Amino acid sequence: EAQVTQNPRYLITVTGKKLTVTCSQNMNHEYMSWYRQDPGLGLRQIYYSMNVEVTDKGDVPEGYKVSRKEKRNFPLILESPSPNQTSLYFCASSTSTPSSTDTQYFGPGTRLTVL
Amino acid sequence: QQPVQSPQAVILREGEDAVINCSSSKALYSVHWYRQKHGEAPVFLMILLKGGEQKGHEKISASFNEKKQQSSLYLTASQLSYSGTYFCGTANAGGTSYGKLTFGQGTILTVHP
């Protein structure tokens, strides 16, 4: 089944404790992206990747890191999480960039709470 | 800069129609529409590229006006299953950030029997 998977689905952590949220897709997609969703603000793009070893900042990259060493994986790293990073995080992938007609498929989401 | 969606919320009875608008202050290359139900991931509805072509899928269609930098989503003869939050996402024309997709704040649509 074609899908985007994220782990963990729920995470409660404390300020400053490094964490990684994994994202994996099995559709051989070139493009992958991370979003955070907060009430009243919609989805905001954190980072995106056009291909392996090619990543770029979205609208809210501060406090986050990403890497794309393999085509299928695009982990989101919070080196020193803070309470303002408490949010619902979505990973998404598509064959090509948003400037094309390709559908973007979203993962199920990761709800992160930073105390 | 986020596109602006209007209205923020719509309440309908089954069978009624609705229009959701998405406006950007920047030149647009494409507009994406998604629907999200509570507790779930956003689900793709359609994508429109600049050119003004109207697309449709059953009773949901959309248009894209490049000159006004605006897109509208049309839901006709609404069904209970249409309830959810609708998001538009915009990819801007020009520049090097063609991997960026910026979403609006969402429009909450509620359909009652």
mmCIF file of C-alpha atoms in Angstrom:
data_model
loop_
_atom_site.group_PDB
_atom_site.id
_atom_site.type_symbol
_atom_site.label_atom_id
_atom_site.label_comp_id
_atom_site.label_asym_id
_atom_site.label_seq_id
_atom_site.Cartn_x
_atom_site.Cartn_y
_atom_site.Cartn_z
ATOM 1 C CA GLU A 1 0.000 0.000 0.000
ATOM 2 C CA ALA A 2 1.320 3.442 -0.985
ATOM 3 C CA GLN A 3 1.810 5.468 2.149
ATOM 4 C CA VAL A 4 3.752 7.970 4.198
ATOM 5 C CA THR A 5 4.565 6.791 7.710
ATOM 6 C CA GLN A 6 5.648 8.841 10.703
ATOM 7 C CA ASN A 7 7.012 7.782 14.048
ATOM 8 C CA PRO A 8 6.273 8.310 16.793
ATOM 9 C CA ARG A 9 2.621 9.298 16.503
ATOM 10 C CA TYR A 10 2.595 10.880 19.945
ATOM 11 C CA LEU A 11 5.503 12.235 21.963
ATOM 12 C CA ILE A 12 5.758 14.081 25.237
ATOM 13 C CA THR A 13 9.212 15.377 26.067
ATOM 14 C CA VAL A 14 10.973 18.026 28.124
ATOM 15 C CA THR A 15 12.675 21.222 27.081
ATOM 16 C CA GLY A 16 16.144 20.724 25.674
ATOM 17 C CA LYS A 17 16.021 16.960 25.117
ATOM 18 C CA LYS A 18 16.959 16.241 21.507
ATOM 19 C CA LEU A 19 14.432 14.266 19.512
ATOM 20 C CA THR A 20 13.897 12.945 16.006
ATOM 21 C CA VAL A 21 10.612 12.343 14.234
ATOM 22 C CA THR A 22 11.011 9.891 11.380
ATOM 23 C CA CYS A 23 9.198 10.044 8.052
ATOM 24 C CA SER A 24 9.292 7.380 5.381
ATOM 25 C CA GLN A 25 7.502 6.972 2.042
ATOM 26 C CA ASN A 26 7.278 3.923 -0.220
ATOM 27 C CA MET A 27 6.252 5.671 -3.441
ATOM 28 C CA ASN A 28 9.719 6.576 -4.730
ATOM 29 C CA HIS A 29 8.818 10.260 -4.449
ATOM 30 C CA GLU A 30 11.450 12.915 -5.140
ATOM 31 C CA TYR A 31 9.831 15.654 -3.051
ATOM 32 C CA MET A 32 9.258 15.518 0.702
ATOM 33 C CA SER A 33 8.209 18.181 3.148
ATOM 34 C CA TRP A 34 7.521 18.834 6.828
ATOM 35 C CA TYR A 35 4.672 20.985 8.159
ATOM 36 C CA ARG A 36 3.484 22.000 11.560
ATOM 37 C CA GLN A 37 -0.152 22.671 12.301
ATOM 38 C CA ASP A 38 -1.326 25.005 15.036
ATOM 39 C CA PRO A 39 -4.898 26.156 15.749
ATOM 40 C CA GLY A 40 -5.862 29.186 13.684
ATOM 41 C CA LEU A 41 -2.597 29.160 11.728
ATOM 42 C CA GLY A 42 -3.200 26.322 9.310
ATOM 43 C CA LEU A 43 -0.272 24.309 8.009
ATOM 44 C CA ARG A 44 3.108 25.964 7.926
ATOM 45 C CA GLN A 45 6.010 24.505 6.000
ATOM 46 C CA ILE A 46 9.183 23.858 8.013
ATOM 47 C CA TYR A 47 11.585 22.331 5.488
ATOM 48 C CA TYR A 48 11.333 20.607 2.159
ATOM 49 C CA SER A 49 13.555 18.423 0.033
ATOM 50 C CA MET A 50 13.633 18.165 -3.736
ATOM 51 C CA ASN A 51 15.797 15.071 -3.750
ATOM 52 C CA VAL A 52 18.515 13.231 -1.848
ATOM 53 C CA GLU A 53 20.953 15.671 -0.225
ATOM 54 C CA VAL A 54 18.859 18.651 -1.407
ATOM 55 C CA THR A 55 16.946 20.442 1.337
ATOM 56 C CA ASP A 56 15.689 23.991 1.769
ATOM 57 C CA LYS A 57 13.901 26.131 4.314
ATOM 58 C CA GLY A 58 10.177 26.600 4.372
ATOM 59 C CA ASP A 59 8.381 29.394 6.197
ATOM 60 C CA VAL A 60 9.184 28.372 9.799
ATOM 61 C CA PRO A 61 12.565 26.573 9.884
ATOM 62 C CA GLU A 62 13.925 28.025 13.139
ATOM 63 C CA GLY A 63 14.690 25.372 15.743
ATOM 64 C CA TYR A 64 14.499 22.467 13.297
ATOM 65 C CA LYS A 65 16.941 20.447 11.223
ATOM 66 C CA VAL A 66 16.371 17.883 8.511
ATOM 67 C CA SER A 67 18.441 15.493 6.453
ATOM 68 C CA ARG A 68 17.788 13.516 3.286
ATOM 69 C CA LYS A 69 20.372 10.797 2.991
ATOM 70 C CA GLU A 70 18.024 8.312 1.354
ATOM 71 C CA LYS A 71 15.177 8.972 -1.031
ATOM 72 C CA ARG A 72 12.533 7.325 1.140
ATOM 73 C CA ASN A 73 13.421 8.944 4.486
ATOM 74 C CA PHE A 74 13.211 12.537 5.670
ATOM 75 C CA PRO A 75 13.663 12.822 9.445
ATOM 76 C CA LEU A 76 12.860 15.993 11.378
ATOM 77 C CA ILE A 77 15.307 16.798 14.157
ATOM 78 C CA LEU A 78 14.699 19.089 17.107
ATOM 79 C CA GLU A 79 18.105 19.620 18.694
ATOM 80 C CA SER A 80 16.822 21.536 21.719
ATOM 81 C CA PRO A 81 13.013 21.486 21.799
ATOM 82 C CA SER A 82 11.151 24.324 23.457
ATOM 83 C CA PRO A 83 7.490 24.606 24.525
ATOM 84 C CA ASN A 84 6.661 26.776 21.479
ATOM 85 C CA GLN A 85 7.411 23.728 19.317
ATOM 86 C CA THR A 86 4.450 21.907 20.830
ATOM 87 C CA SER A 87 2.382 21.196 17.741
ATOM 88 C CA LEU A 88 0.979 18.636 15.325
ATOM 89 C CA TYR A 89 3.571 17.721 12.697
ATOM 90 C CA PHE A 90 2.887 16.308 9.249
ATOM 91 C CA CYS A 91 5.285 14.854 6.750
ATOM 92 C CA ALA A 92 4.253 14.791 3.088
ATOM 93 C CA SER A 93 5.654 13.556 -0.194
ATOM 94 C CA SER A 94 4.949 13.857 -3.902
ATOM 95 C CA THR A 95 6.521 12.905 -7.194
ATOM 96 C CA SER A 96 7.574 16.467 -7.904
ATOM 97 C CA THR A 97 7.426 19.983 -6.495
ATOM 98 C CA PRO A 98 4.242 21.943 -5.610
ATOM 99 C CA SER A 99 4.635 23.779 -8.925
ATOM 100 C CA SER A 100 3.533 20.624 -10.719
ATOM 101 C CA THR A 101 0.204 18.838 -10.780
ATOM 102 C CA ASP A 102 1.399 16.059 -8.514
ATOM 103 C CA THR A 103 -0.644 15.119 -5.483
ATOM 104 C CA GLN A 104 1.017 15.590 -2.133
ATOM 105 C CA TYR A 105 0.396 12.660 0.213
ATOM 106 C CA PHE A 106 0.405 13.352 3.932
ATOM 107 C CA GLY A 107 1.499 11.099 6.756
ATOM 108 C CA PRO A 108 -0.818 10.496 9.747
ATOM 109 C CA GLY A 109 0.788 13.189 11.898
ATOM 110 C CA THR A 110 2.899 13.335 15.057
ATOM 111 C CA ARG A 111 1.531 15.151 18.066
ATOM 112 C CA LEU A 112 4.442 16.607 20.005
ATOM 113 C CA THR A 113 4.223 18.147 23.460
ATOM 114 C CA VAL A 114 7.267 19.876 24.918
ATOM 115 C CA LEU A 115 7.031 20.547 28.653
ATOM 116 C CA GLN B 1 3.176 35.268 3.396
ATOM 117 C CA GLN B 2 0.134 33.072 3.963
ATOM 118 C CA PRO B 3 -2.765 33.245 1.503
ATOM 119 C CA VAL B 4 -5.992 34.485 3.045
ATOM 120 C CA GLN B 5 -9.036 32.242 3.029
ATOM 121 C CA SER B 6 -12.610 33.411 3.343
ATOM 122 C CA PRO B 7 -14.930 32.798 4.957
ATOM 123 C CA GLN B 8 -13.337 31.407 8.119
ATOM 124 C CA ALA B 9 -16.340 29.183 8.749
ATOM 125 C CA VAL B 10 -19.456 28.051 6.893
ATOM 126 C CA ILE B 11 -22.507 26.215 8.161
ATOM 127 C CA LEU B 12 -24.727 24.510 5.615
ATOM 128 C CA ARG B 13 -27.680 22.186 5.405
ATOM 129 C CA GLU B 14 -27.361 19.123 3.192
ATOM 130 C CA GLY B 15 -27.922 20.012 -0.418
ATOM 131 C CA GLU B 16 -26.810 23.642 -0.126
ATOM 132 C CA ASP B 17 -23.883 25.145 -2.010
ATOM 133 C CA ALA B 18 -20.763 26.877 -0.705
ATOM 134 C CA VAL B 19 -17.819 28.839 -2.080
ATOM 135 C CA ILE B 20 -14.454 29.133 -0.352
ATOM 136 C CA ASN B 21 -12.007 31.757 -1.549
ATOM 137 C CA CYS B 22 -8.219 31.876 -1.360
ATOM 138 C CA SER B 23 -6.323 35.099 -2.085
ATOM 139 C CA SER B 24 -2.607 35.743 -2.279
ATOM 140 C CA SER B 25 -0.589 38.954 -2.345
ATOM 141 C CA LYS B 26 2.042 37.273 -4.529
ATOM 142 C CA ALA B 27 1.936 36.027 -8.103
ATOM 143 C CA LEU B 28 0.819 32.416 -8.058
ATOM 144 C CA TYR B 29 1.945 29.465 -10.100
ATOM 145 C CA SER B 30 -0.319 26.826 -8.604
ATOM 146 C CA VAL B 31 -3.060 26.448 -6.032
ATOM 147 C CA HIS B 32 -3.668 23.239 -4.108
ATOM 148 C CA TRP B 33 -6.867 22.379 -2.247
ATOM 149 C CA TYR B 34 -7.046 19.926 0.643
ATOM 150 C CA ARG B 35 -9.726 18.799 3.066
ATOM 151 C CA GLN B 36 -8.933 17.720 6.607
ATOM 152 C CA LYS B 37 -11.305 15.943 8.940
ATOM 153 C CA HIS B 38 -10.834 16.239 12.667
ATOM 154 C CA GLY B 39 -7.899 14.169 13.901
ATOM 155 C CA GLU B 40 -6.856 13.106 10.421
ATOM 156 C CA ALA B 41 -4.275 14.118 7.850
ATOM 157 C CA PRO B 42 -5.146 16.525 5.029
ATOM 158 C CA VAL B 43 -6.454 14.803 1.919
ATOM 159 C CA PHE B 44 -5.843 16.077 -1.594
ATOM 160 C CA LEU B 45 -8.781 17.482 -3.555
ATOM 161 C CA MET B 46 -7.262 19.142 -6.606
ATOM 162 C CA ILE B 47 -4.457 21.268 -8.003
ATOM 163 C CA LEU B 48 -4.806 24.172 -10.420
ATOM 164 C CA LEU B 49 -1.935 25.596 -12.418
ATOM 165 C CA LYS B 50 -1.880 29.142 -13.714
ATOM 166 C CA GLY B 51 -3.918 29.374 -16.862
ATOM 167 C CA GLY B 52 -7.328 29.834 -15.287
ATOM 168 C CA GLU B 53 -8.524 26.318 -16.031
ATOM 169 C CA GLN B 54 -11.402 25.223 -13.898
ATOM 170 C CA LYS B 55 -11.151 21.711 -12.565
ATOM 171 C CA GLY B 56 -13.806 19.542 -11.077
ATOM 172 C CA HIS B 57 -14.379 16.320 -9.293
ATOM 173 C CA GLU B 58 -18.009 15.260 -9.005
ATOM 174 C CA LYS B 59 -19.694 18.076 -7.085
ATOM 175 C CA ILE B 60 -16.513 19.865 -6.061
ATOM 176 C CA SER B 61 -14.805 22.181 -8.503
ATOM 177 C CA ALA B 62 -12.349 25.058 -8.407
ATOM 178 C CA SER B 63 -11.180 27.988 -10.460
ATOM 179 C CA PHE B 64 -7.941 29.974 -10.564
ATOM 180 C CA ASN B 65 -7.811 33.632 -11.550
ATOM 181 C CA GLU B 66 -4.171 34.560 -12.172
ATOM 182 C CA LYS B 67 -4.824 38.271 -12.538
ATOM 183 C CA LYS B 68 -6.533 38.472 -9.188
ATOM 184 C CA GLN B 69 -4.145 35.926 -7.638
ATOM 185 C CA GLN B 70 -7.171 34.158 -6.327
ATOM 186 C CA SER B 71 -8.726 30.718 -6.347
ATOM 187 C CA SER B 72 -12.218 29.625 -5.416
ATOM 188 C CA LEU B 73 -13.467 26.192 -4.376
ATOM 189 C CA TYR B 74 -17.090 25.401 -5.216
ATOM 190 C CA LEU B 75 -19.021 22.749 -3.337
ATOM 191 C CA THR B 76 -22.434 22.030 -4.789
ATOM 192 C CA ALA B 77 -25.292 20.026 -3.300
ATOM 193 C CA SER B 78 -23.249 19.500 -0.140
ATOM 194 C CA GLN B 79 -23.263 16.170 1.655
ATOM 195 C CA LEU B 80 -22.570 15.375 5.296
ATOM 196 C CA SER B 81 -19.210 13.934 4.225
ATOM 197 C CA TYR B 82 -18.102 17.380 3.039
ATOM 198 C CA SER B 83 -17.727 18.557 6.622
ATOM 199 C CA GLY B 84 -14.152 19.374 7.578
ATOM 200 C CA THR B 85 -11.544 22.082 7.305
ATOM 201 C CA TYR B 86 -10.551 23.165 3.812
ATOM 202 C CA PHE B 87 -7.083 24.497 3.121
ATOM 203 C CA CYS B 88 -5.657 26.151 0.074
ATOM 204 C CA GLY B 89 -1.919 25.953 -0.528
ATOM 205 C CA THR B 90 -0.112 28.250 -2.916
ATOM 206 C CA ALA B 91 3.139 27.912 -4.819
ATOM 207 C CA ASN B 92 4.489 31.233 -6.010
ATOM 208 C CA ALA B 93 5.631 32.100 -9.494
ATOM 209 C CA GLY B 94 9.221 33.109 -10.072
ATOM 210 C CA GLY B 95 12.219 32.963 -7.774
ATOM 211 C CA THR B 96 14.043 29.859 -6.665
ATOM 212 C CA SER B 97 11.668 28.712 -3.936
ATOM 213 C CA TYR B 98 9.612 26.514 -6.193
ATOM 214 C CA GLY B 99 9.587 23.826 -3.531
ATOM 215 C CA LYS B 100 7.669 26.036 -1.123
ATOM 216 C CA LEU B 101 3.989 25.511 -0.476
ATOM 217 C CA THR B 102 2.227 28.025 1.745
ATOM 218 C CA PHE B 103 -1.163 27.180 3.215
ATOM 219 C CA GLY B 104 -3.995 29.442 4.240
ATOM 220 C CA GLN B 105 -5.417 29.374 7.728
ATOM 221 C CA GLY B 106 -8.298 27.103 6.752
ATOM 222 C CA THR B 107 -12.080 27.313 6.367
ATOM 223 C CA ILE B 108 -14.231 25.179 8.655
ATOM 224 C CA LEU B 109 -17.201 23.736 6.779
ATOM 225 C CA THR B 110 -20.027 22.103 8.721
ATOM 226 C CA VAL B 111 -22.890 20.360 6.954
ATOM 227 C CA HIS B 112 -26.021 19.559 8.962
ATOM 228 C CA PRO B 113 -28.771 17.085 7.976
#
